[in-house]
Amino acid sequence: MLPKSQLISLSAVPGMGPRRIRAIFRKYPNLDGVTQLSKSDLMQVEGISSDLAGKTQNIDLDIGKQAEDKTAAMGARYLTYWDPEYPEMLKMIYDAPVGIFILGEIPQLPCMGIVGTRQPTAYGKKMTVTLTTALIKAGFCIVSGFARGIDTLAHRTVQKFKGSTIAVLGNGLDVCYPGENQKLLNLLKENGAFISEFIPGTKPDAVNFPKRNRIISGLSKGVLVIEAGKKSGAIITALNALYQNREVFALPGKADSPKSDGTNRLIQQGAKLVLKVEDILSEFQLQIPPKQVELLPDLNSKENSVFRQLSYEPIHIDELCIQMKKDTPEVLSTLLLLELKNLVQQHPGKLFTKSV
């Protein structure tokens, strides 16, 4: 078997995808050095043209060595398709990565992918928190893409309620994208793993995200799409799930809402309509968890009363004070504490909403 550093370098050759690399190993099962293969040898492998064989002959072995060093320095590791720790669900898809960089520990739980728009409505935010929390209670690890919007809210909900999560990145593990998620990235290290197919230092280029999406669905028993336009990345993830023989679930939305156009069309095409978590659990013949009180982080009485008064619809500070029959300075100071705990979001014009 090739050294891992050479496998990383081979993966970095333009045009040399996972299926072609596996074809090389099928043709040459005892290969222990990529430079042992001549151009003629490579052209005997299915799918490798003269041009690709020439690029492979010029492989840069330093790429893999440097990637291994950076990975080790982060406290991360590189798992190959042939390692026993490689996720079994991911190994089952036809174009599984030949290697993945992992920071943290992959939870040994069934996984559910949750994806959606980067600009969710108040309804989408509310349902993301509700369904994510219920799936955590049911014993699922939540897989998402760490993007703005639905992805970030799903990860943040997992972190707040001490569930398990996997964030699949479209960039290197040492690159935080979006930048505002740096604090969340640090917190999530305690709740699961970050996975990337891309070597450290890889920027979040647009071409990376469709590749990332197949890993989200590949790790998961099913994918839940919360809100999505008809051409969004979330729909690509759902299509990947279908190709991978995974379950696809979708939250219905308003007929005239662009944010629900994609999810409504998925339902038309056969995705299971989801109104509550039981709609998901029944597909896997899982026991429906008993109703429990809403999970909240540790809050004192003042914080708890203000938090429960908020919703995902913006409310002005004056209206909030009227509803609570409290003075503005007192409520504002409590809102600040909740904001520091990432439970409340302030919007322009002194408007406030829940953030989880």
Coordinates of C-alpha atoms in Angstrom, one line a residue, residues 12-346:
A12 CA -3.9 16.3 -5.5
V13 CA -3.1 15.5 -9.2
P14 CA -5.7 17.4 -11.3
G15 CA -8.2 14.9 -12.7
M16 CA -7.1 12.0 -10.5
G17 CA -10.3 11.4 -8.5
P18 CA -11.2 8.6 -6.0
R19 CA -12.5 6.2 -8.6
R20 CA -9.3 6.4 -10.7
I21 CA -7.1 6.0 -7.7
R22 CA -9.0 2.9 -6.7
A23 CA -8.7 1.6 -10.2
I24 CA -4.9 2.0 -9.9
F25 CA -4.8 -0.2 -6.8
R26 CA -7.1 -2.8 -8.5
K27 CA -4.6 -3.0 -11.3
Y28 CA -1.5 -2.9 -9.1
P29 CA -2.6 -4.2 -5.7
N30 CA 1.0 -4.5 -4.4
L31 CA 2.0 -1.0 -5.3
D32 CA 4.1 0.7 -2.5
G33 CA 5.4 3.7 -4.4
V34 CA 3.7 5.8 -7.0
T35 CA 6.9 6.6 -8.8
Q36 CA 7.3 2.9 -9.6
L37 CA 4.6 3.3 -12.3
S38 CA 5.7 4.4 -15.8
K39 CA 3.4 6.4 -18.1
S40 CA 2.7 3.2 -20.0
D41 CA 1.7 1.4 -16.7
L42 CA -0.7 4.2 -15.8
M43 CA -2.3 4.2 -19.2
Q44 CA -3.3 0.6 -18.7
V45 CA -5.6 1.7 -15.8
E46 CA -9.2 2.2 -16.7
G47 CA -10.0 5.9 -17.0
I48 CA -6.4 7.2 -17.2
S49 CA -5.6 9.0 -20.4
S50 CA -2.2 9.8 -21.8
D51 CA -2.5 13.4 -20.5
L52 CA -3.5 12.3 -17.0
A53 CA -0.7 9.7 -16.9
G54 CA 1.8 12.5 -17.8
K55 CA 0.5 14.7 -15.0
T56 CA 0.8 11.8 -12.6
Q57 CA 4.4 11.2 -13.7
N58 CA 5.1 14.8 -12.6
I59 CA 3.6 14.2 -9.1
D60 CA 4.7 16.6 -6.4
L61 CA 5.5 14.3 -3.4
D62 CA 6.2 17.3 -1.1
I63 CA 2.4 18.1 -1.2
G64 CA 1.6 15.0 0.8
K65 CA 4.6 15.3 3.2
Q66 CA 3.7 18.9 4.0
A67 CA 0.0 18.0 4.4
E68 CA 0.9 15.2 6.9
D69 CA 3.1 17.6 8.9
K70 CA 0.3 20.3 9.0
T71 CA -2.3 17.7 9.9
A72 CA -0.2 16.4 12.8
A73 CA 0.5 19.9 14.1
M74 CA -3.3 20.5 14.3
G75 CA -3.8 17.4 16.3
A76 CA -5.7 15.9 13.4
R77 CA -5.2 12.7 11.4
Y78 CA -5.6 11.4 7.9
L79 CA -7.7 8.2 7.4
T80 CA -7.6 6.3 4.2
Y81 CA -10.4 4.3 2.6
W82 CA -8.5 1.1 3.6
D83 CA -8.1 2.0 7.3
P84 CA -10.5 0.1 9.6
E85 CA -11.5 3.4 11.3
Y86 CA -12.8 4.9 8.0
P87 CA -16.6 5.5 8.4
E88 CA -18.5 2.4 7.1
M89 CA -21.5 4.5 5.8
L90 CA -19.1 6.7 3.8
K91 CA -17.3 3.7 2.4
M92 CA -20.5 2.4 0.8
I93 CA -20.9 5.3 -1.7
Y94 CA -19.6 4.8 -5.2
D95 CA -17.2 7.8 -5.2
A96 CA -16.1 7.7 -1.5
P97 CA -12.9 9.8 -0.8
V98 CA -9.7 7.7 -0.8
G99 CA -8.8 9.7 2.3
I100 CA -10.2 12.2 4.7
F101 CA -8.6 14.6 7.2
I102 CA -10.3 14.4 10.6
L103 CA -10.1 16.7 13.6
G104 CA -11.8 15.3 16.7
E105 CA -13.5 12.0 17.1
I106 CA -16.2 10.6 14.9
P107 CA -19.2 9.7 17.1
Q108 CA -20.3 6.1 17.0
L109 CA -23.9 7.0 16.4
P110 CA -26.3 6.9 13.5
C111 CA -26.0 10.1 11.5
M112 CA -28.6 12.5 10.1
G113 CA -27.7 15.2 7.7
I114 CA -29.3 18.6 8.1
V115 CA -28.9 21.2 5.4
G116 CA -30.6 24.3 4.0
T117 CA -30.3 27.9 2.9
R118 CA -27.7 30.3 4.1
Q119 CA -30.5 32.9 4.7
P120 CA -33.3 31.1 6.5
T121 CA -36.6 32.6 7.5
A122 CA -37.7 32.8 11.1
Y123 CA -39.8 29.7 10.4
G124 CA -36.7 27.9 9.1
K125 CA -34.7 28.8 12.1
K126 CA -37.4 27.7 14.5
M127 CA -37.8 24.3 12.8
T128 CA -34.1 23.8 12.6
V129 CA -33.7 24.1 16.3
T130 CA -36.9 22.0 17.0
L131 CA -36.0 19.1 14.7
T132 CA -32.3 19.2 15.5
T133 CA -33.0 19.0 19.3
A134 CA -35.5 16.2 18.8
L135 CA -33.0 14.2 16.7
I136 CA -30.3 14.6 19.3
K137 CA -32.8 13.2 21.9
A138 CA -33.5 10.3 19.6
G139 CA -29.7 9.4 19.5
F140 CA -28.6 10.8 16.2
C141 CA -25.3 12.5 15.4
I142 CA -26.0 15.6 13.3
V143 CA -24.0 16.1 10.1
S144 CA -23.9 19.4 8.3
G145 CA -21.6 21.6 6.2
F146 CA -20.7 24.4 8.6
A147 CA -22.0 27.0 6.2
R148 CA -23.9 30.1 7.2
G149 CA -27.6 29.8 8.0
I150 CA -29.2 26.4 8.5
D151 CA -25.9 24.5 8.8
T152 CA -24.5 26.8 11.5
L153 CA -27.8 26.8 13.4
A154 CA -27.9 23.0 13.4
H155 CA -24.3 22.8 14.7
R156 CA -24.9 25.5 17.3
T157 CA -28.0 23.7 18.6
V158 CA -26.0 20.5 18.9
Q159 CA -23.3 22.3 20.8
K160 CA -25.7 24.0 23.2
F161 CA -27.6 20.8 24.0
K162 CA -24.5 18.6 24.3
G163 CA -25.3 16.4 21.3
S164 CA -22.9 15.0 18.8
T165 CA -22.0 16.4 15.4
I166 CA -19.8 16.1 12.3
A167 CA -19.0 19.3 10.3
V168 CA -17.9 18.5 6.7
L169 CA -15.9 21.3 5.2
G170 CA -15.3 22.5 1.7
N171 CA -11.8 23.7 2.6
G172 CA -8.8 22.6 4.6
L173 CA -9.2 21.8 8.3
D174 CA -7.0 24.8 9.2
V175 CA -9.2 27.3 7.3
C176 CA -12.3 28.6 9.1
Y177 CA -15.1 29.4 6.7
P178 CA -17.2 31.4 7.3
G179 CA -14.8 33.4 9.4
E180 CA -17.5 34.4 12.0
N181 CA -17.7 30.7 13.0
Q182 CA -14.3 30.6 14.6
K183 CA -15.7 30.5 18.1
L184 CA -18.2 27.8 17.1
L185 CA -15.4 25.8 15.5
N186 CA -13.5 25.7 18.8
L187 CA -16.6 24.7 20.8
L188 CA -17.6 21.9 18.4
K189 CA -14.3 20.1 18.8
E190 CA -15.7 18.9 22.1
N191 CA -18.9 17.5 20.5
G192 CA -17.6 15.5 17.5
A193 CA -15.4 15.9 14.4
F194 CA -14.5 18.1 11.5
I195 CA -14.0 16.2 8.3
S196 CA -12.4 17.4 5.0
E197 CA -11.3 15.8 1.8
F198 CA -9.1 18.7 1.1
I199 CA -5.5 19.2 2.2
P200 CA -4.7 21.8 4.8
G201 CA -4.5 25.3 3.4
T202 CA -7.2 24.7 0.8
K203 CA -9.4 27.7 0.4
P204 CA -13.2 27.5 0.2
D205 CA -13.5 27.6 -3.6
A206 CA -17.0 27.1 -5.1
V207 CA -15.9 23.9 -6.9
N208 CA -15.2 22.2 -3.5
F209 CA -18.8 22.4 -2.1
P210 CA -20.5 19.9 -4.4
K211 CA -17.7 17.4 -3.5
R212 CA -18.3 18.3 0.2
N213 CA -22.0 17.7 -0.1
R214 CA -21.7 14.0 -1.2
I215 CA -19.8 13.4 2.0
I216 CA -22.5 14.9 4.2
S217 CA -25.1 12.5 2.6
G218 CA -22.6 9.7 2.5
L219 CA -22.1 9.7 6.2
S220 CA -25.8 9.9 7.0
K221 CA -28.7 7.5 7.1
G222 CA -30.8 10.3 5.7
V223 CA -30.8 14.0 4.8
L224 CA -33.3 16.6 6.1
V225 CA -33.6 19.7 4.0
I226 CA -35.1 22.6 6.0
E227 CA -35.3 25.5 3.5
A228 CA -33.7 25.6 0.1
G229 CA -34.1 27.4 -3.3
K230 CA -34.5 25.1 -6.3
K231 CA -30.8 25.4 -7.3
S232 CA -29.2 25.5 -3.9
G233 CA -26.3 23.4 -2.5
A234 CA -28.8 21.7 -0.2
I235 CA -30.7 20.3 -3.1
I236 CA -27.4 18.9 -4.5
T237 CA -26.9 17.2 -1.2
A238 CA -30.4 15.7 -1.3
L239 CA -29.8 14.5 -4.9
N240 CA -26.6 12.9 -3.7
A241 CA -28.5 11.2 -0.9
L242 CA -30.9 9.7 -3.5
Y243 CA -28.1 8.4 -5.6
Q244 CA -26.5 6.9 -2.5
N245 CA -29.7 5.1 -1.6
R246 CA -30.3 7.3 1.5
E247 CA -33.6 8.7 2.8
V248 CA -34.5 12.2 1.9
F249 CA -36.7 14.4 4.1
A250 CA -38.0 17.9 3.5
L251 CA -39.8 20.5 5.5
P252 CA -42.7 22.0 3.5
G253 CA -43.0 25.8 3.2
K254 CA -45.1 28.5 1.7
A255 CA -45.9 28.0 -2.0
D256 CA -44.8 31.5 -2.9
S257 CA -41.6 31.5 -0.8
P258 CA -38.3 31.2 -2.8
K259 CA -36.7 29.7 0.3
S260 CA -39.1 26.8 0.1
D261 CA -39.2 26.2 -3.6
G262 CA -36.5 23.5 -3.5
T263 CA -38.0 21.7 -0.5
N264 CA -41.5 21.7 -1.9
R265 CA -40.3 20.3 -5.2
L266 CA -38.4 17.6 -3.4
I267 CA -41.7 16.6 -1.7
Q268 CA -43.4 16.6 -5.1
Q269 CA -40.6 14.2 -6.4
G270 CA -41.0 11.8 -3.5
A271 CA -39.0 13.1 -0.5
K272 CA -40.8 12.5 2.8
L273 CA -42.7 15.5 4.1
V274 CA -41.6 16.3 7.6
L275 CA -43.8 18.1 10.1
K276 CA -42.4 16.6 13.3
V277 CA -39.5 14.3 14.3
E278 CA -41.8 11.3 14.3
D279 CA -42.0 11.6 10.5
I280 CA -38.3 10.9 10.4
L281 CA -38.0 8.3 13.1
S282 CA -40.8 6.2 11.6
E283 CA -38.8 5.7 8.5
F284 CA -36.1 4.0 10.5
Q285 CA -38.5 2.1 12.8
L286 CA -37.0 3.9 15.8
Q287 CA -38.8 4.4 19.0
I288 CA -40.3 7.9 19.3
P289 CA -38.7 9.5 22.4
P290 CA -41.0 10.6 25.2
K291 CA -41.9 14.2 25.4
Q292 CA -39.5 16.1 27.5
V293 CA -39.2 19.7 28.7
E294 CA -37.3 22.0 26.4
L295 CA -33.6 21.7 26.8
L296 CA -31.8 24.9 27.7
P297 CA -28.3 25.7 28.9
D298 CA -28.0 26.7 32.5
L299 CA -29.8 30.1 32.9
N300 CA -30.7 32.0 36.0
S301 CA -34.3 33.1 36.5
K302 CA -33.9 36.5 34.8
E303 CA -32.2 35.0 31.8
N304 CA -34.7 32.2 31.5
S305 CA -37.7 34.6 31.7
V306 CA -36.3 36.9 28.9
F307 CA -35.2 34.0 26.7
R308 CA -38.7 32.3 26.9
Q309 CA -40.3 35.6 25.9
L310 CA -38.3 35.8 22.7
S311 CA -39.1 33.9 19.4
Y312 CA -37.6 33.8 15.9
E313 CA -39.6 36.8 14.9
P314 CA -37.8 40.1 15.7
I315 CA -39.2 42.1 18.6
H316 CA -38.3 45.7 19.6
I317 CA -36.8 46.2 23.0
D318 CA -39.7 48.6 23.9
E319 CA -42.3 46.0 23.1
L320 CA -40.4 43.3 25.0
C321 CA -40.2 45.5 28.1
I322 CA -43.9 46.2 27.9
Q323 CA -44.7 42.5 27.6
M324 CA -42.5 41.6 30.6
K325 CA -43.4 44.7 32.6
K326 CA -39.7 45.4 33.2
D327 CA -37.5 48.5 32.9
T328 CA -35.4 48.8 29.7
P329 CA -32.0 48.8 31.4
E330 CA -32.7 45.6 33.3
V331 CA -34.0 43.8 30.2
L332 CA -31.1 45.1 28.0
S333 CA -28.5 43.9 30.5
T334 CA -30.1 40.4 30.5
L335 CA -30.2 40.4 26.7
L336 CA -26.5 41.2 26.6
L337 CA -25.7 38.2 28.8
L338 CA -27.9 36.0 26.6
E339 CA -26.1 37.4 23.5
L340 CA -22.7 36.5 25.0
K341 CA -24.0 32.9 25.4
N342 CA -25.0 32.9 21.8
L343 CA -28.7 32.4 22.7
V344 CA -29.9 35.8 21.5
Q345 CA -29.2 37.8 18.3
Q346 CA -29.5 41.6 18.1

